[in-house]
Short mmCIF file of C-alpha atoms in Angstrom, two decimals:
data_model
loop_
_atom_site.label_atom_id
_atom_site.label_comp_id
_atom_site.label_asym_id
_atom_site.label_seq_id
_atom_site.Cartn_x
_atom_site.Cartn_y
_atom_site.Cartn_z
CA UNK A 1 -9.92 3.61 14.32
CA UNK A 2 -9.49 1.06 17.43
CA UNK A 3 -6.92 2.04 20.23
CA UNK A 4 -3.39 1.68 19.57
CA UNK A 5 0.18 1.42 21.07
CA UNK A 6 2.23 3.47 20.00
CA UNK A 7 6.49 2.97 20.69
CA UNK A 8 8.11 6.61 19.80
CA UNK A 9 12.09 5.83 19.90
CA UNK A 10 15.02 8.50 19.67
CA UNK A 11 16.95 5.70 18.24
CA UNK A 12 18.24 7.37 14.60
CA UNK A 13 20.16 4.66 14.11
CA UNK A 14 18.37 2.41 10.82
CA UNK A 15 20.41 -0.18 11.18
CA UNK A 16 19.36 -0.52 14.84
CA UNK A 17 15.79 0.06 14.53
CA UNK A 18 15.75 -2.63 11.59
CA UNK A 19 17.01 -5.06 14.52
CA UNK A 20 14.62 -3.16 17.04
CA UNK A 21 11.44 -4.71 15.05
CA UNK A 22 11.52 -8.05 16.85
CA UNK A 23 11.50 -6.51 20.12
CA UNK A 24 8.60 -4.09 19.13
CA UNK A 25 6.59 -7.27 18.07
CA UNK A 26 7.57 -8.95 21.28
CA UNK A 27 6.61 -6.12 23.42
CA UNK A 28 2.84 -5.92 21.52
CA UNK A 29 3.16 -2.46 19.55
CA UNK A 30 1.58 -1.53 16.83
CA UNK A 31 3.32 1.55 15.82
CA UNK A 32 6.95 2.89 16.00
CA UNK A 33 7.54 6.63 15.84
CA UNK A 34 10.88 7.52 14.98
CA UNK A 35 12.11 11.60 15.16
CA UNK A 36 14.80 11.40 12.22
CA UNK A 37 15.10 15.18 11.07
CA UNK A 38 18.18 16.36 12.75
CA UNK A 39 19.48 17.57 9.05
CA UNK A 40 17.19 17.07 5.91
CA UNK A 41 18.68 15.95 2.86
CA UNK A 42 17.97 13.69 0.14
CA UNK A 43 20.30 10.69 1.12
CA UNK A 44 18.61 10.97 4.84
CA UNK A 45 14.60 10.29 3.27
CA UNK A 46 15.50 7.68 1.21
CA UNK A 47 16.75 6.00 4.14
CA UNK A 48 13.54 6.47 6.28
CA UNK A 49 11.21 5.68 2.97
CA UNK A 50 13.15 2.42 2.93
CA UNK A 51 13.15 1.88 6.59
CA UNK A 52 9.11 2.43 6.11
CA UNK A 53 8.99 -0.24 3.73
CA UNK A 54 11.31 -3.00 6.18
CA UNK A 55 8.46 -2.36 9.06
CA UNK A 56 5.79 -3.02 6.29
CA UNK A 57 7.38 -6.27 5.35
CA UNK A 58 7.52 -6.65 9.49
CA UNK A 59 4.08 -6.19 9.86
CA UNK A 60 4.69 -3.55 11.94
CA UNK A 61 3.52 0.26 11.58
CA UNK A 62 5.92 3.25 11.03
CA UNK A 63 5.11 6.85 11.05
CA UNK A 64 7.77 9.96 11.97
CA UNK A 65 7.07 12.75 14.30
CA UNK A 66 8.72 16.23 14.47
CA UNK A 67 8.05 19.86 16.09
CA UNK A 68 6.07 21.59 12.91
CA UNK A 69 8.68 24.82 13.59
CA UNK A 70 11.84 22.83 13.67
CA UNK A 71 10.93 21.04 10.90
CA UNK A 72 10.36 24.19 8.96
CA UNK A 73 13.29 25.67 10.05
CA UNK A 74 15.34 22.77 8.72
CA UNK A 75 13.02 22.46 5.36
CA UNK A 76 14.00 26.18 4.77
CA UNK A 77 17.52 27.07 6.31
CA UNK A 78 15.91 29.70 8.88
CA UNK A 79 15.94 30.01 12.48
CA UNK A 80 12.84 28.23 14.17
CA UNK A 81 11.91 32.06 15.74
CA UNK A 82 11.81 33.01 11.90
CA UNK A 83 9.05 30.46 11.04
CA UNK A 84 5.43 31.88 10.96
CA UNK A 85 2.54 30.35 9.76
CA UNK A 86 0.44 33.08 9.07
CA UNK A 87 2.86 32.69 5.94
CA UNK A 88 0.51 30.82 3.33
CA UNK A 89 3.72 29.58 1.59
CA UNK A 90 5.85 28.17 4.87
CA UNK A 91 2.40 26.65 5.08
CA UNK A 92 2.13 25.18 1.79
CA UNK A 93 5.97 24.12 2.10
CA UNK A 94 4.83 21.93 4.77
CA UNK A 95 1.93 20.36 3.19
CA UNK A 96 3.80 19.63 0.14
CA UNK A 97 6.82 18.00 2.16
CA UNK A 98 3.67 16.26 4.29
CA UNK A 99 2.04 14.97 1.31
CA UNK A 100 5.53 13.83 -0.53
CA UNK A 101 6.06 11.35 2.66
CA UNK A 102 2.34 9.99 2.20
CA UNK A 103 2.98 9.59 -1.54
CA UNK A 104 6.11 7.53 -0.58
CA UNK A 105 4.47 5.23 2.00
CA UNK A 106 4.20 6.82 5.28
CA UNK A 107 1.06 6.08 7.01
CA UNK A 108 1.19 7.78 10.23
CA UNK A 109 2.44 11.56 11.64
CA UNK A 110 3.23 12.75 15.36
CA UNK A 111 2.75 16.56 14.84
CA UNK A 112 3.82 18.13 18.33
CA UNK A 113 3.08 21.48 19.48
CA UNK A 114 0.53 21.87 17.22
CA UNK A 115 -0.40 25.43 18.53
CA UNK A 116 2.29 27.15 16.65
CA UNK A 117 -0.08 26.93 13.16
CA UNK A 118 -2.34 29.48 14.64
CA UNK A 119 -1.80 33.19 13.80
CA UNK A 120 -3.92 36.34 14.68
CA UNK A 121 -5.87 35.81 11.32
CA UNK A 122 -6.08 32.05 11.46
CA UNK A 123 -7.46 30.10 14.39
CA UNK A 124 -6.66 26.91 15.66
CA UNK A 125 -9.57 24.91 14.04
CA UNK A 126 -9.22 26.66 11.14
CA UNK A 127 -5.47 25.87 10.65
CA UNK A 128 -5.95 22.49 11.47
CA UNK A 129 -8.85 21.85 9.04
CA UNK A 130 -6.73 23.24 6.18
CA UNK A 131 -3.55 20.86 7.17
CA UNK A 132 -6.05 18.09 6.47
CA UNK A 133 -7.70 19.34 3.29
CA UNK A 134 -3.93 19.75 2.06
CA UNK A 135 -2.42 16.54 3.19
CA UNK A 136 -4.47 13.85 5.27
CA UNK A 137 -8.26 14.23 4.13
CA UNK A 138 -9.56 10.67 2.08
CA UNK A 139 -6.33 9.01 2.95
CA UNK A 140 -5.18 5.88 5.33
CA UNK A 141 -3.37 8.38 7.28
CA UNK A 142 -3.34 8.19 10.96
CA UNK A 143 -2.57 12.05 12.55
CA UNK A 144 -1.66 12.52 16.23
CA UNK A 145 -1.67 15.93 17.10
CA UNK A 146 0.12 17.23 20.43
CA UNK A 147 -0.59 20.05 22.46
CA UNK A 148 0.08 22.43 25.43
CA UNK A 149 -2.82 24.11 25.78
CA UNK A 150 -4.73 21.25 27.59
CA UNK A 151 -8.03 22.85 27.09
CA UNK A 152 -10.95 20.14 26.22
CA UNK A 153 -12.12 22.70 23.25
CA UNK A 154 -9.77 21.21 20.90
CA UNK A 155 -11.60 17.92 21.68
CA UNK A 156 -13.55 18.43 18.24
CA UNK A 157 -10.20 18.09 15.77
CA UNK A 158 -10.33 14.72 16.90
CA UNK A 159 -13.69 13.64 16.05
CA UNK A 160 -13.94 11.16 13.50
CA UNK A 161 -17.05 12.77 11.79
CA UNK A 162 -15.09 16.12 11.27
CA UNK A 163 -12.16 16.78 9.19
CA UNK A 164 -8.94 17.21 11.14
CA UNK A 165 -6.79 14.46 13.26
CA UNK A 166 -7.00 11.21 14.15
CA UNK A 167 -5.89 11.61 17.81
CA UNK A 168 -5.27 14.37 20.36
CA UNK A 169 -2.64 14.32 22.51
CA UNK A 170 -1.59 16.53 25.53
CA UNK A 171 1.67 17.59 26.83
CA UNK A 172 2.41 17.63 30.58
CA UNK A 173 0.55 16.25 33.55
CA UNK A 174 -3.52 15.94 33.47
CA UNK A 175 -4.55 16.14 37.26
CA UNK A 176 -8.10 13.85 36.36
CA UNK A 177 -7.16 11.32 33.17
CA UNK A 178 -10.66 9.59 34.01
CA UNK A 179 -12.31 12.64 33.83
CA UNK A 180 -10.48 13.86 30.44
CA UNK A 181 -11.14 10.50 28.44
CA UNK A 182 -15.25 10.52 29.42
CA UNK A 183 -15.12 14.18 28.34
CA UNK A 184 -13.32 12.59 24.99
CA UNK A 185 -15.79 9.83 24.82
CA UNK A 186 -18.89 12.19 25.21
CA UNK A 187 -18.48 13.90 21.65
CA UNK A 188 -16.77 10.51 20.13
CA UNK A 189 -13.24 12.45 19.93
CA UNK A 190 -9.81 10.04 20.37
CA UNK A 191 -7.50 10.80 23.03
CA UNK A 192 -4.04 9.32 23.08
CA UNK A 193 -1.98 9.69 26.08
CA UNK A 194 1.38 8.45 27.62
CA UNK A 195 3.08 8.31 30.50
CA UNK A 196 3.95 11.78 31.29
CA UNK A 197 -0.01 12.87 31.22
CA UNK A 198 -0.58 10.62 34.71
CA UNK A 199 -0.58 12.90 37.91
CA UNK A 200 2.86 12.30 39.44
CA UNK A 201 3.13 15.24 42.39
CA UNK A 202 3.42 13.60 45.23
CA UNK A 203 3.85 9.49 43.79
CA UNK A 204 6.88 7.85 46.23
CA UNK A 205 8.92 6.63 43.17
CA UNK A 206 12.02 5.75 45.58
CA UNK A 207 10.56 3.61 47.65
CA UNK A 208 7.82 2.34 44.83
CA UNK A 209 10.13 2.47 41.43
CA UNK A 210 8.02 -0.83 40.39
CA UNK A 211 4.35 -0.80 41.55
CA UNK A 212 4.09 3.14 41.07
CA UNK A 213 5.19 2.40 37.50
CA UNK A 214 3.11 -0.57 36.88
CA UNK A 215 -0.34 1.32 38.71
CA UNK A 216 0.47 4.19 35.77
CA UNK A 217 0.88 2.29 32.74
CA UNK A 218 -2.41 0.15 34.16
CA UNK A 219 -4.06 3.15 34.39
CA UNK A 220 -3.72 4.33 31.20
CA UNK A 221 -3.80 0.90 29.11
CA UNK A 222 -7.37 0.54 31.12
CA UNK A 223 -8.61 4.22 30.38
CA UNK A 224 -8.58 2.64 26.57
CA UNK A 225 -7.59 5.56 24.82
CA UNK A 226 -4.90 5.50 22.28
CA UNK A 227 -1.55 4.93 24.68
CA UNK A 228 1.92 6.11 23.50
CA UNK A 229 5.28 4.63 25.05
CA UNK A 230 8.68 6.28 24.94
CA UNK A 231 11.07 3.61 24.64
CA UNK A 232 13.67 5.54 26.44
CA UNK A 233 11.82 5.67 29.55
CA UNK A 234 11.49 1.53 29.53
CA UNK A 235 13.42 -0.67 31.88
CA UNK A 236 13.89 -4.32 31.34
CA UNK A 237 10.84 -4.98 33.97
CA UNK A 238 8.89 -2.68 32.12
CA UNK A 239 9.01 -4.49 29.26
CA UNK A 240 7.74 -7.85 30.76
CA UNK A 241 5.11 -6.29 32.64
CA UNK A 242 3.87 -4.55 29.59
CA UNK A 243 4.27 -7.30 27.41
CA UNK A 244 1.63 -8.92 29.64
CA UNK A 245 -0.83 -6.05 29.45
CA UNK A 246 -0.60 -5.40 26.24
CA UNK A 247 -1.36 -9.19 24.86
CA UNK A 248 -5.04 -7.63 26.58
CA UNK A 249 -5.87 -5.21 23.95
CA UNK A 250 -7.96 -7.72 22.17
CA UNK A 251 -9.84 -8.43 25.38
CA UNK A 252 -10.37 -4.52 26.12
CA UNK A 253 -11.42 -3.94 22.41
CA UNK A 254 -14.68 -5.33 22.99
CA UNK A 255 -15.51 -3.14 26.15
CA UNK A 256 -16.75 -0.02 25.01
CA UNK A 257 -18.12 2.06 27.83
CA UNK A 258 -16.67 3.72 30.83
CA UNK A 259 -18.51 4.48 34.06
CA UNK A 260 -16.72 6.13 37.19
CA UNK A 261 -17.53 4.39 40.39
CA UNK A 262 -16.13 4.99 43.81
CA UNK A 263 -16.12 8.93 43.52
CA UNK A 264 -15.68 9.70 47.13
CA UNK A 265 -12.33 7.55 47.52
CA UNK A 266 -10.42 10.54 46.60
CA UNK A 267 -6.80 8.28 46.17
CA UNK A 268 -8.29 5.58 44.73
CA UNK A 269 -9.11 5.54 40.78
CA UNK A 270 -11.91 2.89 40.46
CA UNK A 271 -14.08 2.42 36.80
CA UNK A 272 -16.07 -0.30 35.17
CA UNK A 273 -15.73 -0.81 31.08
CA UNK A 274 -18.78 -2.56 29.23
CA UNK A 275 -19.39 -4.17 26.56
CA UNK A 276 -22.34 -6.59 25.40
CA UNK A 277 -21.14 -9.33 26.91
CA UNK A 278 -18.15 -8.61 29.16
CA UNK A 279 -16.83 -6.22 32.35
CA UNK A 280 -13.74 -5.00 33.24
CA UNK A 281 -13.56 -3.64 37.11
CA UNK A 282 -10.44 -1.50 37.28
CA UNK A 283 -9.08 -0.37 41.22
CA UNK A 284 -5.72 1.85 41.44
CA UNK A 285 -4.31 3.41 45.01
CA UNK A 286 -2.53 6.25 43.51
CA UNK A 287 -1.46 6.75 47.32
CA UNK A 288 1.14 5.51 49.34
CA UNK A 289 -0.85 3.79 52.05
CA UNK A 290 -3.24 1.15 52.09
CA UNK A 291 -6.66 1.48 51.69
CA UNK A 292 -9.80 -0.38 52.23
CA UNK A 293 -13.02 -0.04 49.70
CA UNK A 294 -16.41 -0.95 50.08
CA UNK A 295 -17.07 -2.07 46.27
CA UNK A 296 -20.29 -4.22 47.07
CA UNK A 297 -23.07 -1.01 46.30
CA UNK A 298 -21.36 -0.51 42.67
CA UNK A 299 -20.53 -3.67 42.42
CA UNK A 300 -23.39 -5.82 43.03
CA UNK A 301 -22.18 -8.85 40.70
CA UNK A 302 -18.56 -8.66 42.43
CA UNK A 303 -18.92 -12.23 42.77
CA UNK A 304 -18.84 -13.33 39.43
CA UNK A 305 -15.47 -11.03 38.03
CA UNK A 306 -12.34 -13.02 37.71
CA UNK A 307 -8.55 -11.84 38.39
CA UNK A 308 -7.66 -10.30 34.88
CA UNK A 309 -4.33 -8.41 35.65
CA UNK A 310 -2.80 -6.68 38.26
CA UNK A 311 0.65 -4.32 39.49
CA UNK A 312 1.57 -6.60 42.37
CA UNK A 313 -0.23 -10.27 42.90
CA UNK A 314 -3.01 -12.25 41.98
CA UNK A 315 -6.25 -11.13 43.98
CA UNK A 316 -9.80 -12.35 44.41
CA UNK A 317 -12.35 -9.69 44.68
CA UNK A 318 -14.52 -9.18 47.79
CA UNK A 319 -16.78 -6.69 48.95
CA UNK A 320 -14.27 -5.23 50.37
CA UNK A 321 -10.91 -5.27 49.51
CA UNK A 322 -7.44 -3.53 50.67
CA UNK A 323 -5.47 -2.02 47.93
CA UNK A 324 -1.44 -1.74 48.56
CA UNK A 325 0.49 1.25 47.93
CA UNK A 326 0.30 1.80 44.13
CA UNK A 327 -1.77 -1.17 43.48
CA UNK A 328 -3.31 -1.59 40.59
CA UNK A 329 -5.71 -4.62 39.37
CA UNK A 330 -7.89 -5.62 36.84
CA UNK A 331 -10.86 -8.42 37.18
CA UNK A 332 -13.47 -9.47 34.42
CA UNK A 333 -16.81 -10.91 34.50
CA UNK A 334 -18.08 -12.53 31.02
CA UNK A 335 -21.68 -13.31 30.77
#
């Protein structure tokens, strides 16, 4: 499975999110996740089965996401504090419910907090493993699995040669993202993130709204992991701006490798991407003043890299070269 955008909406509205699909195309997404299970009834799935089919027509993909508890709760008429999953049948109640949706069309499941399977007799791994054998295993099914605990053990679930999910994802801030998706890359595991995973403490958002936005969704479009968007955090400039980077993901796709470069610049997020015939050079200030790199000892061929993309202006690249408060850019070199 390539990278993927992924829109999750708290629109609940089908009427709206039938209009909605022209403005997903537009803005380059290839996945909308909608969170529809306020009250389950039978009226209420037909409605999101044939909402599923509309985005198919659309060529566009649909999935749902939900809180496994909540969901539960609502499945069974309890109180979320009542749900347990050390219960093999409030387990089985979910993979039947999980497996009716797939039957019916779905393709594609945000499970969030996925900690809560785990009991005192069933681990993590092990829980996890049986969700697939019970719903996703041999199937077109794309799984995103969210998390709390941010530790890199769970990398595993996520590896496409084991049976479990198709991507990890982590709630809360991640003080080194470079560092988390070459730790993801080492064992071949996929890592989606979004916005809220990007370091914020100390980012000048009042005087920067625009360029400390822009350096953060660069960032993580660059990283080229999986990248999920809330639509309710999007402003109309946001959109443009990410229409732009987002008509790259073909370009990116064939620039595999990451290598960390500039290690010592300690507000300055600097990688190269590889592939067989192409580099990408990516440069972010995450800081609020301006600072001035020396590029030309990791960079030998800085000559030959063209402007590709970038938070404020159109640059050329020089040995050295002064990044902006919350500047971001992008510059490729094909062979």
């Amino acid at each position: 499975m390539g990278e993927i955008i992924i829109i999750g909406t708290d629109l609940k509205d089908f009427k709206k999110l039938q209009v909605n699909t022209r403005f997903y195309k537009y803005l380059g997404a290839d996945f909308i996740i909608i969170r529809p299970f306020d009250k389950l009834n039978e009226a209420g799935i037909k409605e999101i089965l044939k909402l599923n089919d509309y985005y198919k027509k659309q060529d566009l993909g649909f999935g749902l996401g939900f809180q496994l508890k909540d969901l539960m709760a609502d499945l069974l008429s309890k109180p979320a504090s009542a749900i347990d999953f050390s219960d093999p049948k409030i387990r089985k109640s979910l993979y039947h419910f999980i497996e009716y949706l797939i039957k019916h069309g779905i393709s594609f499941f945000n499970l969030e907090v996925l900690e809560d399977l785990k009991s005192p007799s069933v681990g993590i791994f092990e829980a996890v493993r049986e969700l697939n054998k019970n719903t996703f295993f041999n199937k077109e099914i794309i799984s995103l699995g969210t998390f709390k605990n941010q530790s890199l053990d769970i990398r595993s679930l996520s590896n496409p040669k084991l049976p479990g999910l198709s991507l990890i994802g982590y709630k809360g801030q991640v003080r080194d993202l470079l560092k988390l998706s070459l730790n993801f890359r080492e064992t071949g595991s996929q890592l989606c993130l979004t916005y809220t995973n990007f370091w914020q403490d100390g980012i000048n958002f009042r005087n920067y709204p625009i360029y400390a936005k822009r350096m953060i969704y660069m960032t993580l479009f660059f990283l080229k992991s999986s990248l999920y968007v809330n639509e309710s955090d999007l402003d109309f400039d946001d959109v443009i701006f990410l229409r732009k980077l987002f008509a790259l993901k073909g370009k990116i796709a064939r620039v595999r490798s990451l290598r960390k470069i500039l290690p010592k610049e300690s507000e300055i997020i600097a990688f190269i991407r590889q592939g067989d015939d192409e580099k990408i050079l990516f440069l972010a200030n995450k800081g609020q003043n301006e600072v001035l790199i020396d590029i030309g000892y990791q960079v030998m061929d800085y000559k030959d890299y063209q402007y590709l993309i970038g938070s404020y202006t159109s640059r050329s690249l020089y040995r050295n070269i002064l990044l902006r408060p919350y500047e971001a850019v992008a510059f490729m070199r094909s062979k």
